[in-house]
mmCIF file of C-alpha atoms in Angstrom:
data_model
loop_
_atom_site.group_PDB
_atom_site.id
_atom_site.type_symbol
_atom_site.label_atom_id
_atom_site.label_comp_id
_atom_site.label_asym_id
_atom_site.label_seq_id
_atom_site.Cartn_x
_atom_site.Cartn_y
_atom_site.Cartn_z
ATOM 1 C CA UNK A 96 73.914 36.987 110.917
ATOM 2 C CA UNK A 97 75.422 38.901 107.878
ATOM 3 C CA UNK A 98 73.732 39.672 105.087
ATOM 4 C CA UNK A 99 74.961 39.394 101.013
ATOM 5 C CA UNK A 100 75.554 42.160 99.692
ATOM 6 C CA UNK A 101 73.453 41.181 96.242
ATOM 7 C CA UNK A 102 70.825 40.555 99.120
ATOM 8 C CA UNK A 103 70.609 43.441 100.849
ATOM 9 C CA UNK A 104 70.713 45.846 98.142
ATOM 10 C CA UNK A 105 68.649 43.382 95.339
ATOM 11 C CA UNK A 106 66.219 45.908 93.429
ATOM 12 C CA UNK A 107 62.506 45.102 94.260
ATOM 13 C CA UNK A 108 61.221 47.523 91.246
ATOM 14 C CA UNK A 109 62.210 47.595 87.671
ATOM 15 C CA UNK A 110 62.735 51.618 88.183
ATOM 16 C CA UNK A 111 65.514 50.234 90.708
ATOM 17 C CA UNK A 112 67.256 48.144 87.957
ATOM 18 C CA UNK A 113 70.338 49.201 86.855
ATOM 19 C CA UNK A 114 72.380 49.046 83.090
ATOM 20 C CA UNK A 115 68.919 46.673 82.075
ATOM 21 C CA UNK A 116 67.125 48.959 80.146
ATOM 22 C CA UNK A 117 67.081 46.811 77.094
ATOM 23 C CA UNK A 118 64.993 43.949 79.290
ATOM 24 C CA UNK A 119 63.120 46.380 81.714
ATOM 25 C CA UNK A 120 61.574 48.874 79.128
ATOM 26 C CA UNK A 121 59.951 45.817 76.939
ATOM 27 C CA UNK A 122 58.605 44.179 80.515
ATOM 28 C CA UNK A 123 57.240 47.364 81.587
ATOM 29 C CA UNK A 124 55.832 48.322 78.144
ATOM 30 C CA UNK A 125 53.844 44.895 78.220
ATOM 31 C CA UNK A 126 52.861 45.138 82.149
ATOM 32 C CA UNK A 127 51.375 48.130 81.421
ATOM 33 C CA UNK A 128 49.255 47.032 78.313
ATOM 34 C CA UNK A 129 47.949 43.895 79.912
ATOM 35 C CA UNK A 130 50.440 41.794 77.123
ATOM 36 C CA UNK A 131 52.370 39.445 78.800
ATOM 37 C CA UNK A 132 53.051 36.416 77.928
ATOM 38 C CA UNK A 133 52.404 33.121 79.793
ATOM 39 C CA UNK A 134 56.519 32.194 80.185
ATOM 40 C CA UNK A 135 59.860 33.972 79.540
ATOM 41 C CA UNK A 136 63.550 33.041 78.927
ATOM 42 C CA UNK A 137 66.055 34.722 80.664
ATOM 43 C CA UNK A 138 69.537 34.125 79.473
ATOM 44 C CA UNK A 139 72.946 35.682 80.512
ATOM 45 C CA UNK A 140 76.122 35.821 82.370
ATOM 46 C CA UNK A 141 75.820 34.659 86.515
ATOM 47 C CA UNK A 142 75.237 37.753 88.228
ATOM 48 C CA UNK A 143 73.702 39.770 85.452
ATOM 49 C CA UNK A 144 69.546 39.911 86.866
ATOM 50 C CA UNK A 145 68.223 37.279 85.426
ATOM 51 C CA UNK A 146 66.783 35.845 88.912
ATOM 52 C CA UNK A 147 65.844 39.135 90.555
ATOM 53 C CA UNK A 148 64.332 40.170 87.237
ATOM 54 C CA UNK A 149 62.023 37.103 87.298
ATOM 55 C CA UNK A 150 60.990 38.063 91.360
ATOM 56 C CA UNK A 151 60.682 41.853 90.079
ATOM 57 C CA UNK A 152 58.215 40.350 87.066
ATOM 58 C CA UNK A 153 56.592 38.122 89.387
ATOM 59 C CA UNK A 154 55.869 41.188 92.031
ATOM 60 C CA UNK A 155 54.516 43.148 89.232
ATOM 61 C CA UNK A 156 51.886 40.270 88.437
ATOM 62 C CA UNK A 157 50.704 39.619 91.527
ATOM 63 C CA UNK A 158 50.706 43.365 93.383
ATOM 64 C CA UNK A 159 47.185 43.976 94.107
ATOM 65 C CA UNK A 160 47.410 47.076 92.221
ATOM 66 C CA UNK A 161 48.532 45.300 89.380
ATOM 67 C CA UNK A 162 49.801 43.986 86.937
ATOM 68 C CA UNK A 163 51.810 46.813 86.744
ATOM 69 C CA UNK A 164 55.083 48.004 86.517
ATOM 70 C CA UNK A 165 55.540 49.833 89.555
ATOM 71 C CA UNK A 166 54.479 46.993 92.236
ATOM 72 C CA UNK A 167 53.053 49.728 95.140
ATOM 73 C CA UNK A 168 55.184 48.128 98.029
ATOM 74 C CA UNK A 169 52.587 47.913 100.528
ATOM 75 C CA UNK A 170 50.201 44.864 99.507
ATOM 76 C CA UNK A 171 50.678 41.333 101.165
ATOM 77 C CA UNK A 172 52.245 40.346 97.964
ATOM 78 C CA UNK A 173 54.463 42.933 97.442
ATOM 79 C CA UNK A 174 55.259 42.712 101.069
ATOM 80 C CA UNK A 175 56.268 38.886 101.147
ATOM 81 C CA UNK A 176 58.210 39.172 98.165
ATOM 82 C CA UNK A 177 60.185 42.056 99.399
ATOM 83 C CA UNK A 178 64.083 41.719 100.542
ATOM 84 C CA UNK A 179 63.733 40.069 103.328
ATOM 85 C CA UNK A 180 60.332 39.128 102.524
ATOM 86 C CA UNK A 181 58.955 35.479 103.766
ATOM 87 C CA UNK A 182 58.071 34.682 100.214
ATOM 88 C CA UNK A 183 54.987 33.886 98.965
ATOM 89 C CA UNK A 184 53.470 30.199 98.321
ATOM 90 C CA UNK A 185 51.978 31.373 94.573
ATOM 91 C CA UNK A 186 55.900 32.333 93.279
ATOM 92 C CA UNK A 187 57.767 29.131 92.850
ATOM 93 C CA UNK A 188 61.639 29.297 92.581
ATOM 94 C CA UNK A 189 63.194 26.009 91.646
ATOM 95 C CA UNK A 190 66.610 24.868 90.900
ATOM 96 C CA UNK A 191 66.962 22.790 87.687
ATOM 97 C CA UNK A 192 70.704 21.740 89.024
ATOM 98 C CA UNK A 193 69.042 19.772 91.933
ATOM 99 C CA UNK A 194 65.475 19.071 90.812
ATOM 100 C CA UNK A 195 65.492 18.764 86.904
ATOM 101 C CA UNK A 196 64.516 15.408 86.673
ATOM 102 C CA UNK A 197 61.324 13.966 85.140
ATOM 103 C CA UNK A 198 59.993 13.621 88.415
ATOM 104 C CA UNK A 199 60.419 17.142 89.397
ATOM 105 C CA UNK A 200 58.483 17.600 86.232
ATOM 106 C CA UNK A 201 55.930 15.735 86.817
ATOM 107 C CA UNK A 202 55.400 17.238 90.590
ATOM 108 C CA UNK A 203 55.502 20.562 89.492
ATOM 109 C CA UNK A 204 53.097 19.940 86.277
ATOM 110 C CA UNK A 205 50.716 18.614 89.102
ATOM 111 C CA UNK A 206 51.578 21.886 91.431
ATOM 112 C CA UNK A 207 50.336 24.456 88.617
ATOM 113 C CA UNK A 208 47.042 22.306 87.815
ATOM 114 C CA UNK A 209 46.252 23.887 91.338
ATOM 115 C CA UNK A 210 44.802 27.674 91.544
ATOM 116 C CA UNK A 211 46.946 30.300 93.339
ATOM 117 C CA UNK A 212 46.896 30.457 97.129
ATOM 118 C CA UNK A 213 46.141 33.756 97.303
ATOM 119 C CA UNK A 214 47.528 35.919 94.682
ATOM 120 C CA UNK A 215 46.491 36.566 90.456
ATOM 121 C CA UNK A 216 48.792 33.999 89.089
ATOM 122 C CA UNK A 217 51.230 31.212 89.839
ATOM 123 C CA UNK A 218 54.883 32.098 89.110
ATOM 124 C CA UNK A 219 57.332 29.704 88.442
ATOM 125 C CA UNK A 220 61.156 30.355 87.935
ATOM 126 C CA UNK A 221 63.183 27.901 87.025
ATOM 127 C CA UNK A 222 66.622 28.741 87.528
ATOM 128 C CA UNK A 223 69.491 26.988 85.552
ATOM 129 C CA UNK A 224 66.491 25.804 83.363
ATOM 130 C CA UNK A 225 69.792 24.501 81.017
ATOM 131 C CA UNK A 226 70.299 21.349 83.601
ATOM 132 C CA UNK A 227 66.663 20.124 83.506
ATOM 133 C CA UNK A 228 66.938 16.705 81.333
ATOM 134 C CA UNK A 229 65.534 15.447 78.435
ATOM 135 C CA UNK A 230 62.957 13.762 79.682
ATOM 136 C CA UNK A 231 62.179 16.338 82.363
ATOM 137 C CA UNK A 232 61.447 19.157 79.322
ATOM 138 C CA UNK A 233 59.331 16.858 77.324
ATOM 139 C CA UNK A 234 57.481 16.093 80.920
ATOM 140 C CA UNK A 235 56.996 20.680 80.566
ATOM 141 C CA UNK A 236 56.452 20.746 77.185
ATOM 142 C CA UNK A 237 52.587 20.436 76.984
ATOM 143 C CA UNK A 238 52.184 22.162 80.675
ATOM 144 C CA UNK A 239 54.772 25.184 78.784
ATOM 145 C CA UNK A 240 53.193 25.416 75.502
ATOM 146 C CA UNK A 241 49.368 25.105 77.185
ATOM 147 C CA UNK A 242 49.112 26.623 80.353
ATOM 148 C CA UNK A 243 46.310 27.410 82.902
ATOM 149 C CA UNK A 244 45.580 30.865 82.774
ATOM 150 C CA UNK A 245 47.004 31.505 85.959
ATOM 151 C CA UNK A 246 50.206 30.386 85.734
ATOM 152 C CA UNK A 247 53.185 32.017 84.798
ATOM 153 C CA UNK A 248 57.199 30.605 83.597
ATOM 154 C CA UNK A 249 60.122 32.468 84.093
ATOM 155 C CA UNK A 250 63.125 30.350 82.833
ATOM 156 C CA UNK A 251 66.625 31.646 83.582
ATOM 157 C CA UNK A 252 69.915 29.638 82.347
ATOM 158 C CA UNK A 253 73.719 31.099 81.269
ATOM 159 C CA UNK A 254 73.130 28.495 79.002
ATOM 160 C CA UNK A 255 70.253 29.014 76.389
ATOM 161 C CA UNK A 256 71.623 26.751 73.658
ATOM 162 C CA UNK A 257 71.154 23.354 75.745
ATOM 163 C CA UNK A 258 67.263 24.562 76.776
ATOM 164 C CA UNK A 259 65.190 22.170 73.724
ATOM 165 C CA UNK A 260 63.919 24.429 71.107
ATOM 166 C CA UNK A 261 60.730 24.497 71.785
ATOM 167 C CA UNK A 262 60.798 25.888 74.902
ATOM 168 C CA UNK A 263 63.428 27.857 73.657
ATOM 169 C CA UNK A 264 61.707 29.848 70.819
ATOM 170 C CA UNK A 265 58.413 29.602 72.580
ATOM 171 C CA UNK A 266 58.950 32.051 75.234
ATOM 172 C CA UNK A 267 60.036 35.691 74.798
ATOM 173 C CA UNK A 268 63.773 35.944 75.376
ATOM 174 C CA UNK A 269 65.178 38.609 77.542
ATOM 175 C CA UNK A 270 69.217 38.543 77.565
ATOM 176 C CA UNK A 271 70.225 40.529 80.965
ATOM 177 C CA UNK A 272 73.709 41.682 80.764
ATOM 178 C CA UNK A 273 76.305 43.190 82.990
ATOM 179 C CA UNK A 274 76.057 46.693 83.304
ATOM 180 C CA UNK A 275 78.585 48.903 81.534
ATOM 181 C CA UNK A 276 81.109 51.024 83.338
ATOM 182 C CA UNK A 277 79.507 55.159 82.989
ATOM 183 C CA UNK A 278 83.132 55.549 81.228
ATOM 184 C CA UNK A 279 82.482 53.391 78.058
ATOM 185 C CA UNK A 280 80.161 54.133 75.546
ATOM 186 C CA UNK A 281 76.411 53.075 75.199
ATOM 187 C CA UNK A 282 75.322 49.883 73.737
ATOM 188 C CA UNK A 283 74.440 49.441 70.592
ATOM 189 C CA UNK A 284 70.850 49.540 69.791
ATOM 190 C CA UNK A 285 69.306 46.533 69.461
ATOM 191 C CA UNK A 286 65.610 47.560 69.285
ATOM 192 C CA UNK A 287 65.163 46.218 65.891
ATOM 193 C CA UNK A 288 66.906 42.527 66.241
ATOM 194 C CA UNK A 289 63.738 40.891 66.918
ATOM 195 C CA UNK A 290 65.457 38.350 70.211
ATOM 196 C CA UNK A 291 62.290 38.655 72.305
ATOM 197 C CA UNK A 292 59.735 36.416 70.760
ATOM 198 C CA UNK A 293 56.337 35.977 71.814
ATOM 199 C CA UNK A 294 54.586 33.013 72.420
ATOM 200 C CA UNK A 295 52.082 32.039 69.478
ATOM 201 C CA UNK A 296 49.688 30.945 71.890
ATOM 202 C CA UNK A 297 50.183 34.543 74.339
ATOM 203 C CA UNK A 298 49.087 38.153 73.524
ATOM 204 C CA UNK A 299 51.879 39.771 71.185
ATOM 205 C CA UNK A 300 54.766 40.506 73.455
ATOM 206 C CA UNK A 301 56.812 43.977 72.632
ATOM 207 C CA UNK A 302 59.340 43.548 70.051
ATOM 208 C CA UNK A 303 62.612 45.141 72.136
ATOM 209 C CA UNK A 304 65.342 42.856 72.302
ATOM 210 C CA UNK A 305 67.788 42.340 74.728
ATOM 211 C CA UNK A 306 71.521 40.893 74.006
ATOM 212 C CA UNK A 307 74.036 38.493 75.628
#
């Protein structure tokens, strides 16, 4: 059976990300201080990371060497969340398009009240977090703002403007972008902008922002 290309050849490291410096270097700066906070906001064009940065985040947390930024490859963790990988019961990727409802909500409020299987935390990334509905945020919001210590939020969405505000400005915000062609020039720097803003109720996240 064929295989995706953006399968096969998805980076399982943040050293293996490419043209994502401006949302790698704060992650890694916090993994390796022990600073991150309990839920992130991943916004950008389709295709740009934002998904395979959350599993690269989420492989950092729970590697048994960990957390670090370099997840060592070889640990049941690392193994099962590896291309090709079986997955692992303590990350949980769910898609707001189909199961943003306030009873999705609910279920997965009650799923994180339970310790991890096996691994340090309970990861979970919501993907297209903009399609979750009104009632199904205010169902996250206390779960979000108030977490167990062992759980962990990753929410991704090309559409950060119709995520509420709380959740919104709660998280830090990493923007993953598509990667420049070698031929144009660099990026502007946007170390000082101040986008990726830690939670008041996590340890101070790194101040590095990322852009659209």
């Amino acid at each position: 059976m064929a295989t995706a290309l953006y399968r096969r050849y998805r980076p399982e490291s943040f050293a293996e990300v490419i043209g994502q410096d401006h949302v790698t270097t704060p992650l890694r700066r916090a993994l390796r201080a022990g600073r991150v906070g309990h839920a992130y906001l991943f916004s950008g064009p389709r295709g740009c990371g934002k998904t395979t940065s959350a599993r690269i985040l989420a492989r950092c947390l729970n590697c048994e060497q960990g957390p670090t930024d370099t997840p060592c490859g070889t640990c049941d963790s690392c193994r099962d969340l590896a291309r090709g990988g079986a997955g692992s019961l303590d990350v949980v990727e769910i898609d707001a398009a189909s199961h943003g409802g306030v009873d999705d909500a609910r279920e997965l409020r009650e799923r994180a009240s339970f310790a991890p299987v096996r691994d340090r935390f309970k990861v979970f990334i919501i993907d297209e977090a903009h399609m979750v509905t009104s009632a199904g945020f205010n169902a996250l919001l206390k779960l979000v703002e108030e977490p167990p210590d062992h759980v962990k939020f990753v929410f991704a969405t090309t559409e950060p403007d119709k995520v509420i505000g709380t959740i919104r400005q709660a998280p830090g915000g990493q923007r993953p972008r598509p990667p420049r062609p070698a031929a144009q020039s660099p990026p502007p720097d946007l170390s000082q902008c101040g986008d990726l803003v830690p939670s008041e109720r996590s340890a101070p996240a790194p101040t590095t922002t990322p852009s659209g």
